[in-house]
PDB file of C-alpha atoms in Angstrom:
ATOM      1  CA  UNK A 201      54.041 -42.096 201.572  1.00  0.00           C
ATOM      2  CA  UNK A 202      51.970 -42.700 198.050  1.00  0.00           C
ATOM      3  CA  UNK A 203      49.328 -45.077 198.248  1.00  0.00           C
ATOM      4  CA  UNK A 204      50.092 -48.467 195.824  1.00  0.00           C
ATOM      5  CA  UNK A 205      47.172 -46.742 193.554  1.00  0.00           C
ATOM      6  CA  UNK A 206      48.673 -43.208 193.417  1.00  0.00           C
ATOM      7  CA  UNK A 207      52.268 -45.137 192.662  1.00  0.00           C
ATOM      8  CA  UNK A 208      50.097 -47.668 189.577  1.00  0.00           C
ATOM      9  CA  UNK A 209      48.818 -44.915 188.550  1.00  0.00           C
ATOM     10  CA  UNK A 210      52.323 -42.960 187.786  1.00  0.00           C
ATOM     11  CA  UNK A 211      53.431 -46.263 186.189  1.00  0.00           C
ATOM     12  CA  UNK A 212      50.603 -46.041 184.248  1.00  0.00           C
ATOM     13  CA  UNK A 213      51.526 -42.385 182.966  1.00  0.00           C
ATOM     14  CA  UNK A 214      55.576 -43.312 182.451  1.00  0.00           C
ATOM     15  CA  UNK A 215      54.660 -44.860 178.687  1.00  0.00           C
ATOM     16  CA  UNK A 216      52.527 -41.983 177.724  1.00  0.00           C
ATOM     17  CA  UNK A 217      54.560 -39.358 178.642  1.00  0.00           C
ATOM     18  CA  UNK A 218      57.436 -41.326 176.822  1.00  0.00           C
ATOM     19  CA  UNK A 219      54.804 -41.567 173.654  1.00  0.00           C
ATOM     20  CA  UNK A 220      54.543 -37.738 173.616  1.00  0.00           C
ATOM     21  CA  UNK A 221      58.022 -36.975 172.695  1.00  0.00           C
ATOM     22  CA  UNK A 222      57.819 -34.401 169.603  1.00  0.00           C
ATOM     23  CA  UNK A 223      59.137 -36.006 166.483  1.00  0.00           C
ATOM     24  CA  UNK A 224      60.876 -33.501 163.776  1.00  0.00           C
ATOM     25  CA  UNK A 225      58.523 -33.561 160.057  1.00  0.00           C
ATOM     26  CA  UNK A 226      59.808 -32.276 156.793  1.00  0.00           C
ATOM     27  CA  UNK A 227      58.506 -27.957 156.499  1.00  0.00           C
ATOM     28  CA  UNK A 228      55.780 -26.949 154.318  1.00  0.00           C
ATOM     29  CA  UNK A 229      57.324 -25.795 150.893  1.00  0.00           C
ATOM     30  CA  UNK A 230      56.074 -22.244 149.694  1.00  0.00           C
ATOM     31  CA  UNK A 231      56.427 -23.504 146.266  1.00  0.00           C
ATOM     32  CA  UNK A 232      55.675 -26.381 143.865  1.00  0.00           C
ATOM     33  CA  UNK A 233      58.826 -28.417 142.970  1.00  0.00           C
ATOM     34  CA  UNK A 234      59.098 -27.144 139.443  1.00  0.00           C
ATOM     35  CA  UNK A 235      58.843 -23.725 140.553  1.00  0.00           C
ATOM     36  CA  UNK A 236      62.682 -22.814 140.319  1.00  0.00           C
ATOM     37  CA  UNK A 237      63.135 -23.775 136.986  1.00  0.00           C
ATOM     38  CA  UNK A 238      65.259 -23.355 134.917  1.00  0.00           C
ATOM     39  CA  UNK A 239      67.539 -22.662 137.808  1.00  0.00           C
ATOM     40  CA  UNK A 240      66.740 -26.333 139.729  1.00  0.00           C
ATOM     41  CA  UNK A 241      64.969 -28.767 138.239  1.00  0.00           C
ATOM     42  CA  UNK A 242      61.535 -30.105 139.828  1.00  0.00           C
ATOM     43  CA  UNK A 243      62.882 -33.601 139.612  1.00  0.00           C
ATOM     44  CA  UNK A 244      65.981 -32.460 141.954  1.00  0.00           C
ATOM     45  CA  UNK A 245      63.680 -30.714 144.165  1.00  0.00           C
ATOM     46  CA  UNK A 246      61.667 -33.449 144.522  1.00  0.00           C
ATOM     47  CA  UNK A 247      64.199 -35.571 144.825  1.00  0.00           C
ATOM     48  CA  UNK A 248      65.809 -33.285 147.329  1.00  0.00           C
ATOM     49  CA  UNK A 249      63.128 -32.398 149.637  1.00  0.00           C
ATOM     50  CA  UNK A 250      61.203 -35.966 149.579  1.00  0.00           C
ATOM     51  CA  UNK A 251      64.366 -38.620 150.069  1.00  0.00           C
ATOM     52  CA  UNK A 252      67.284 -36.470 151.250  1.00  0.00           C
ATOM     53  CA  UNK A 253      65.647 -34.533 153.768  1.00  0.00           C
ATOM     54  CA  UNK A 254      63.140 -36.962 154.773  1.00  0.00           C
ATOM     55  CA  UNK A 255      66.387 -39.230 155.549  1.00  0.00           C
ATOM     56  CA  UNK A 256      67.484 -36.679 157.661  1.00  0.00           C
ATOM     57  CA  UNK A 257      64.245 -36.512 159.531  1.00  0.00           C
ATOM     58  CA  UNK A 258      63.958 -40.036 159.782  1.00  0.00           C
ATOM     59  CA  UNK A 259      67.737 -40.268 160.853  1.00  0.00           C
ATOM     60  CA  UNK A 260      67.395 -37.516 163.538  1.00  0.00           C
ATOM     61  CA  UNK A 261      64.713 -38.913 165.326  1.00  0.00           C
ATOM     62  CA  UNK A 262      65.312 -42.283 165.440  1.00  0.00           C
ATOM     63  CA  UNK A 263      68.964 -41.445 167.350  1.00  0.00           C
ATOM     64  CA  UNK A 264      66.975 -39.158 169.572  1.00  0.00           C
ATOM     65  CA  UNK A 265      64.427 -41.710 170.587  1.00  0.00           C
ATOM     66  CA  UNK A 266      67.489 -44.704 170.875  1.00  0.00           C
ATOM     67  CA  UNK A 267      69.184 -42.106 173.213  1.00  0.00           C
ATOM     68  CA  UNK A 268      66.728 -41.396 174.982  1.00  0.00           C
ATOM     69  CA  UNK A 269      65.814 -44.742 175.848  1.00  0.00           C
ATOM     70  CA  UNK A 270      69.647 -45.896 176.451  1.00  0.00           C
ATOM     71  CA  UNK A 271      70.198 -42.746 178.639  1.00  0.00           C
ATOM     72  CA  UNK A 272      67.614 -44.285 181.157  1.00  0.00           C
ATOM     73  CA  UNK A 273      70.039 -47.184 181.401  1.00  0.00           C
ATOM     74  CA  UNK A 274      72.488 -45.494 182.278  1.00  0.00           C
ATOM     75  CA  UNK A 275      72.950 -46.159 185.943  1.00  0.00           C
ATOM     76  CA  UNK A 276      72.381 -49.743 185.897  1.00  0.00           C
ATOM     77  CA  UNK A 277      75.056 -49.993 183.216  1.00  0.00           C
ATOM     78  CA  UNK A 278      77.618 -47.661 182.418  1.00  0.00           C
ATOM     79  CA  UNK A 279      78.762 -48.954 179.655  1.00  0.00           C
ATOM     80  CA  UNK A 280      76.227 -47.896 177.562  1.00  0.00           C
ATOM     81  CA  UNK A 281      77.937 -44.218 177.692  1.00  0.00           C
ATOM     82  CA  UNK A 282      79.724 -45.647 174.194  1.00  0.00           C
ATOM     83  CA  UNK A 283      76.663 -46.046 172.845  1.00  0.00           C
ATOM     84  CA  UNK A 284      75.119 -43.103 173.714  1.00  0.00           C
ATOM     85  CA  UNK A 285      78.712 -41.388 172.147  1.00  0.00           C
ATOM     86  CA  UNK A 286      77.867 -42.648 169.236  1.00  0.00           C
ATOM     87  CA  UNK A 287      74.744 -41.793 169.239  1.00  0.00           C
ATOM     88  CA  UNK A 288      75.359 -37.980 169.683  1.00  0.00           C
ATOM     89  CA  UNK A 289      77.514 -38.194 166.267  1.00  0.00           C
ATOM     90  CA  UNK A 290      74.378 -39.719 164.640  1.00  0.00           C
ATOM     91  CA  UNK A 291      72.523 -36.823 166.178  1.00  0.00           C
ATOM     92  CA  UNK A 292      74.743 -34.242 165.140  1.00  0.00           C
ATOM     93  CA  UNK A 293      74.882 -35.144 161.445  1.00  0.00           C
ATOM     94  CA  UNK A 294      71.216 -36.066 160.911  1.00  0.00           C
ATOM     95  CA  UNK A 295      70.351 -33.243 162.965  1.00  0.00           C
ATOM     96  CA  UNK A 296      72.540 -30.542 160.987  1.00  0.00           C
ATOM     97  CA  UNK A 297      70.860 -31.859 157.357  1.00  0.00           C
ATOM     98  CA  UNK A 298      67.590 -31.169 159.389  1.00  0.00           C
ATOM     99  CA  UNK A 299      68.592 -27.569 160.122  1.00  0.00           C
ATOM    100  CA  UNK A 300      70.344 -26.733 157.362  1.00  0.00           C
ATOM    101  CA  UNK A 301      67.783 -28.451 154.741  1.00  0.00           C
ATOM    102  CA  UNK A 302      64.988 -25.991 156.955  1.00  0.00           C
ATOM    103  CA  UNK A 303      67.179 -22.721 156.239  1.00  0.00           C
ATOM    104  CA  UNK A 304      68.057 -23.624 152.402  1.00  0.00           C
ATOM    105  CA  UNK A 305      64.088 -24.334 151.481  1.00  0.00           C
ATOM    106  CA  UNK A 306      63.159 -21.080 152.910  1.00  0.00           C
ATOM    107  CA  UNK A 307      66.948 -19.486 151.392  1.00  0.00           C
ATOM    108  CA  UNK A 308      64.648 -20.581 147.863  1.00  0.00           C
ATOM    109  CA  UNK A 309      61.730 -18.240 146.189  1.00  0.00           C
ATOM    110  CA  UNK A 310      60.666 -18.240 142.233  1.00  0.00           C
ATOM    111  CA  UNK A 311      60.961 -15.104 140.573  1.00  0.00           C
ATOM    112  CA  UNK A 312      57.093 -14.610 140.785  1.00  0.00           C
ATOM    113  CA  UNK A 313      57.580 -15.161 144.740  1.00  0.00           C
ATOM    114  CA  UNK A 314      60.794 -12.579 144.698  1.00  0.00           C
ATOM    115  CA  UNK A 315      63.583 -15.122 144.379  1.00  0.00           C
ATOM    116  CA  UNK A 316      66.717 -13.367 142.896  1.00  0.00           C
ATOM    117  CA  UNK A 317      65.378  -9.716 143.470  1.00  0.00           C
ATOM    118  CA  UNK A 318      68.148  -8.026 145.882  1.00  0.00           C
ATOM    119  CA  UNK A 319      67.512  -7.103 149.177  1.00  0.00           C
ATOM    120  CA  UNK A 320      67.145  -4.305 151.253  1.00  0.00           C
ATOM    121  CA  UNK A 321      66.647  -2.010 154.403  1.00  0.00           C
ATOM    122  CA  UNK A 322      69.493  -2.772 156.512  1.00  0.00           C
ATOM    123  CA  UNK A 323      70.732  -6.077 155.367  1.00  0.00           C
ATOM    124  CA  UNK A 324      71.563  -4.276 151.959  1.00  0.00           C
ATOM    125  CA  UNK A 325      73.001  -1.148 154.028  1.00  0.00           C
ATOM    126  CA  UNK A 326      75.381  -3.731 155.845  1.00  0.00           C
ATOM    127  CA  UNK A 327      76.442  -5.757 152.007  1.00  0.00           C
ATOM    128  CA  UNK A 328      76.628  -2.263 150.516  1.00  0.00           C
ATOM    129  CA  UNK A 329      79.506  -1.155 153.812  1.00  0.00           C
ATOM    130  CA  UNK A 330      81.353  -3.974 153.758  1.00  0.00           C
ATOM    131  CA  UNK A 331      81.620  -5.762 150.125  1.00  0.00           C
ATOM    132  CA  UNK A 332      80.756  -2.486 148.010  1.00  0.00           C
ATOM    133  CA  UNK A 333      78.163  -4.049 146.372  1.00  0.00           C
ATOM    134  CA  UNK A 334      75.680  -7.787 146.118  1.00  0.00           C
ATOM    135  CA  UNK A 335      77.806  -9.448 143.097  1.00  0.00           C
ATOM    136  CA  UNK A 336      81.058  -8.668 145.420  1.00  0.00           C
ATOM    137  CA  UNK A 337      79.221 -10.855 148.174  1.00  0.00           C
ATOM    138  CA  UNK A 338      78.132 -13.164 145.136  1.00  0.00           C
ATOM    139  CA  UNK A 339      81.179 -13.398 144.160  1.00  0.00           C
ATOM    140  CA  UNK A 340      83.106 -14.378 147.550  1.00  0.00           C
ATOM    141  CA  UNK A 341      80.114 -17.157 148.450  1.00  0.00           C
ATOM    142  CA  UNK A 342      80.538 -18.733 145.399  1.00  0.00           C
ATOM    143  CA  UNK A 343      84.535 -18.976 146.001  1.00  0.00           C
ATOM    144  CA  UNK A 344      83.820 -20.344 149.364  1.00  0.00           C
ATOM    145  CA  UNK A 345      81.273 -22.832 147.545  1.00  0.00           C
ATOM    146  CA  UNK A 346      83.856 -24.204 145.039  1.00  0.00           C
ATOM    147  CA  UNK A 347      86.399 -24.563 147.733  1.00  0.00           C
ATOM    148  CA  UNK A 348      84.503 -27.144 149.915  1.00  0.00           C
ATOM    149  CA  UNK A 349      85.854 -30.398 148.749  1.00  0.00           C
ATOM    150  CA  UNK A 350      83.303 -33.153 149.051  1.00  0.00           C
ATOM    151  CA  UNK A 351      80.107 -32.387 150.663  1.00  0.00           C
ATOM    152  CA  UNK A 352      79.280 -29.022 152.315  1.00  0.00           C
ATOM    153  CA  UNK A 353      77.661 -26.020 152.795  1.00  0.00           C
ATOM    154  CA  UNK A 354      78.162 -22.299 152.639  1.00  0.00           C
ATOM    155  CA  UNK A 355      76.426 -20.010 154.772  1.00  0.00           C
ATOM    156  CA  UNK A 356      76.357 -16.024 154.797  1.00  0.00           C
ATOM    157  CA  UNK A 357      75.774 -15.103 158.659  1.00  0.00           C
ATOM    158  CA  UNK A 358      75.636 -12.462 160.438  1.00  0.00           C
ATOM    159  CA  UNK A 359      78.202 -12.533 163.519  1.00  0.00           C
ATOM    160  CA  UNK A 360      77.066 -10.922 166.789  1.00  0.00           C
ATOM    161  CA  UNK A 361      80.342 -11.209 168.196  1.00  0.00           C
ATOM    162  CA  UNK A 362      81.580  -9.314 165.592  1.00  0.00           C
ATOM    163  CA  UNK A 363      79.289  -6.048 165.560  1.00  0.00           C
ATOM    164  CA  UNK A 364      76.878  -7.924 163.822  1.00  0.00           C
ATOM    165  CA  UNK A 365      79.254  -7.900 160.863  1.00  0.00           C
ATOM    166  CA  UNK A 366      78.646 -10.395 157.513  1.00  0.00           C
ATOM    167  CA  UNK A 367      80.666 -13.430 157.314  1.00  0.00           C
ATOM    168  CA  UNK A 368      80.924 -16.169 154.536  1.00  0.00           C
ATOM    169  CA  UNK A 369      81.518 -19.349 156.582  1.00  0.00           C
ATOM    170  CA  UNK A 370      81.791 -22.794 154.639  1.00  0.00           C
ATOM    171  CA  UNK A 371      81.443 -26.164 156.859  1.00  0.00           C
ATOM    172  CA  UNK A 372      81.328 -29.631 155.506  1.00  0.00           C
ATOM    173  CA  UNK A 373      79.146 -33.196 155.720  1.00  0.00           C
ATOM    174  CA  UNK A 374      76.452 -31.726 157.673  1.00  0.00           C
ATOM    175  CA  UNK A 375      77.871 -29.489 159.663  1.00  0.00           C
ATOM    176  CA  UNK A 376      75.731 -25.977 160.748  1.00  0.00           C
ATOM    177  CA  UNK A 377      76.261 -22.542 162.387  1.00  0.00           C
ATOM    178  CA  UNK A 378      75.565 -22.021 166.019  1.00  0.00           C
ATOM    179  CA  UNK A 379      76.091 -19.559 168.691  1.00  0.00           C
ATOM    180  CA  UNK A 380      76.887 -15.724 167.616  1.00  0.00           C
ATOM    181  CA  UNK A 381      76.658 -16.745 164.163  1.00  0.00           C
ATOM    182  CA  UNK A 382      73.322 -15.820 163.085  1.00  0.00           C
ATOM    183  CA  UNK A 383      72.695 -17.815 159.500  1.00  0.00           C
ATOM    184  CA  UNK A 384      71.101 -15.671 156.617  1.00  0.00           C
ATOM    185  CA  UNK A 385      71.453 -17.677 153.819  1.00  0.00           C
ATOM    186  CA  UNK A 386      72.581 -21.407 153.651  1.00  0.00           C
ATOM    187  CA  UNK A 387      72.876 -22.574 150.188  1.00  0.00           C
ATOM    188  CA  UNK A 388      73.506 -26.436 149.491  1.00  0.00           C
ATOM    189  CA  UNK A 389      77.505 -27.569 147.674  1.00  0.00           C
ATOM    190  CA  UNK A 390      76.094 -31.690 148.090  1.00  0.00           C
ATOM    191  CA  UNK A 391      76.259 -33.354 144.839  1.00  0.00           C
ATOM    192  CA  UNK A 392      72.069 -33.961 145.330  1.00  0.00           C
ATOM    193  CA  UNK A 393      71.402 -30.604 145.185  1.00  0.00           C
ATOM    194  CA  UNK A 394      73.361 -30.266 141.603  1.00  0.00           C
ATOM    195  CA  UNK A 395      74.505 -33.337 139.731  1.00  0.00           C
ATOM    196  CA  UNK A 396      71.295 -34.565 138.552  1.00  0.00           C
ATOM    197  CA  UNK A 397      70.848 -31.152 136.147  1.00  0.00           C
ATOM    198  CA  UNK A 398      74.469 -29.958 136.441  1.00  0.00           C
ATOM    199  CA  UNK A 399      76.268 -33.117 136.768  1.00  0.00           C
ATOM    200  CA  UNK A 400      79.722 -31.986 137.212  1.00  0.00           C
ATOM    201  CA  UNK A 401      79.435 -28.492 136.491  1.00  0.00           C
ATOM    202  CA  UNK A 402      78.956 -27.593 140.280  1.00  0.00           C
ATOM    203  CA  UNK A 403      80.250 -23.900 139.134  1.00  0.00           C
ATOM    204  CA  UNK A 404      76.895 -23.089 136.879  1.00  0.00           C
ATOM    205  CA  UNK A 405      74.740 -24.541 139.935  1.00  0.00           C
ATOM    206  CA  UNK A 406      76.461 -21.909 141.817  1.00  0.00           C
ATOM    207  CA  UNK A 407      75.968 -19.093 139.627  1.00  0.00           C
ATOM    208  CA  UNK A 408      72.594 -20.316 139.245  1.00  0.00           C
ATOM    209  CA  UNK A 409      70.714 -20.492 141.886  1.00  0.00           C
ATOM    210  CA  UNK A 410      71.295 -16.951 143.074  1.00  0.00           C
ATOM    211  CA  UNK A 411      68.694 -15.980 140.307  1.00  0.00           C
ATOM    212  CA  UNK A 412      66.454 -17.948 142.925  1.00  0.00           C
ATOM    213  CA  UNK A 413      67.477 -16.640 146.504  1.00  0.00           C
ATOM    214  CA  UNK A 414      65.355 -15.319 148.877  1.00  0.00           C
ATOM    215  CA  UNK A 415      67.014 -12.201 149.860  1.00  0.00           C
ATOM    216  CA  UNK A 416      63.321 -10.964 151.790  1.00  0.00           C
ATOM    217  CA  UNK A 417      64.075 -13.989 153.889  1.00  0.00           C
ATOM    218  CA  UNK A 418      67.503 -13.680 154.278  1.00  0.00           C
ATOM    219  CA  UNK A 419      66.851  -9.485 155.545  1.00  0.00           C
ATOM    220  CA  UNK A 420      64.473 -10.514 157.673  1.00  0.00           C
ATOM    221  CA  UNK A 421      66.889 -12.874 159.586  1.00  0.00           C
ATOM    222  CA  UNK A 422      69.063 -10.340 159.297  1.00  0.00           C
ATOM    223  CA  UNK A 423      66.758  -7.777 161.317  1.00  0.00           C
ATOM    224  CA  UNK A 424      65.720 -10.656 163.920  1.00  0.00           C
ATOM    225  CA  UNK A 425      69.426 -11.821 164.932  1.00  0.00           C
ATOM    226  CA  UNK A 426      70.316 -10.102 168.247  1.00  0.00           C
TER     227      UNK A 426
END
């Protein structure tokens, strides 16, 4: 049997150990705000990055650390399983506009940096097979973009289940990709990511910000998915 000071002692360590859960931060930008411009405003990446995605953060770990605490509950009251339900929704959204908001800052390089320059090695190789050229890939993301009604994303992934083939997959709110779906490039159809500089001309943002992609990042995803 433990001693009483072994067992205070283990008490003692419950709240720090609890403390030392990791807590998600916003990423280091490789760029200033006004970097992108004329393509995206400074003000909408500021905007952007500094309330949008810090909501996110703040969202995600705030239903992490409620379920966390609830789950310990549990078996003294099951009725908290509702809770913790509705908790994994909260998860799931603010969790997805964590991800996603991670892979579209990255997704985003000024010209100086490479942004709009097209890609290459294999990940051009595998656009060049399939679509017959960059615009033709363009061309279909952009159709998947204006086709999202509300808020959304479109993401170019690659699909391991599918011989590692190129997809154009839309999802909406905050949904992401998971699983064999490997993404490359995640670009943002949410009015905050537009309407300030574009207002209601969601079509130019579209056009626009490939002069700003990151198509090194976006190969070199391409080379690590396995």
């Amino acid at each position: 049997m433990f001693s009483k000071g072994v067992a205070r002692r283990a008490l003692q360590l419950q709240p720090t150990l609890l403390a030392k859960r990791t807590k998600v931060t916003l990423p280091d930008l490789d760029w200033d705000f006004g970097a992108l411009e004329p393509h995206i405003s400074g003000k909408i990446n500021e905007i952007h990055y500094t309330k949008h995605h810090q909501t996110y953060v703040n969202g995600l770990n705030a239903a992490v650390g409620q379920f966390e605490e609830l789950k310990t509950k549990l078996d003294s009251d099951p009725s908290i399983s509702k809770q913790l339900v509705a908790l994994q929704q909260n998860i799931k959204f603010h969790g997805g506009g964590f991800t996603n908001h991670n892979l579209f800052w990255k997704n985003l390089a000024p010209p100086s940096q490479g942004g709009g320059e097209p890609p290459s090695g294999a990940l051009a190789k595998q656009i060049e097979a399939q679509f017959g050229s960059l615009d033709k890939l363009i061309s279909l993301t952009n159709t998947k973009l204006a086709g999202i009604q509300g808020s959304g994303w479109a993401f170019i992934v690659k699909n391991l289940e599918n011989g590692g083939q190129l997809e154009v997959v839309q999802t909406y709110n905050q949904d992401t990709v998971t699983g064999s779906l490997k993404p490359l490039v995640a670009i943002d159809a949410w009015e905050h990511a537009y309407y300030l500089q574009y207002q209601n001309q969601k079509a130019d943002y579209f056009k626009a910000i490939w002069n700003v992609i990151n198509w090194k990042e976006a190969a070199k995803r391409f080379d690590a998915a396995a």
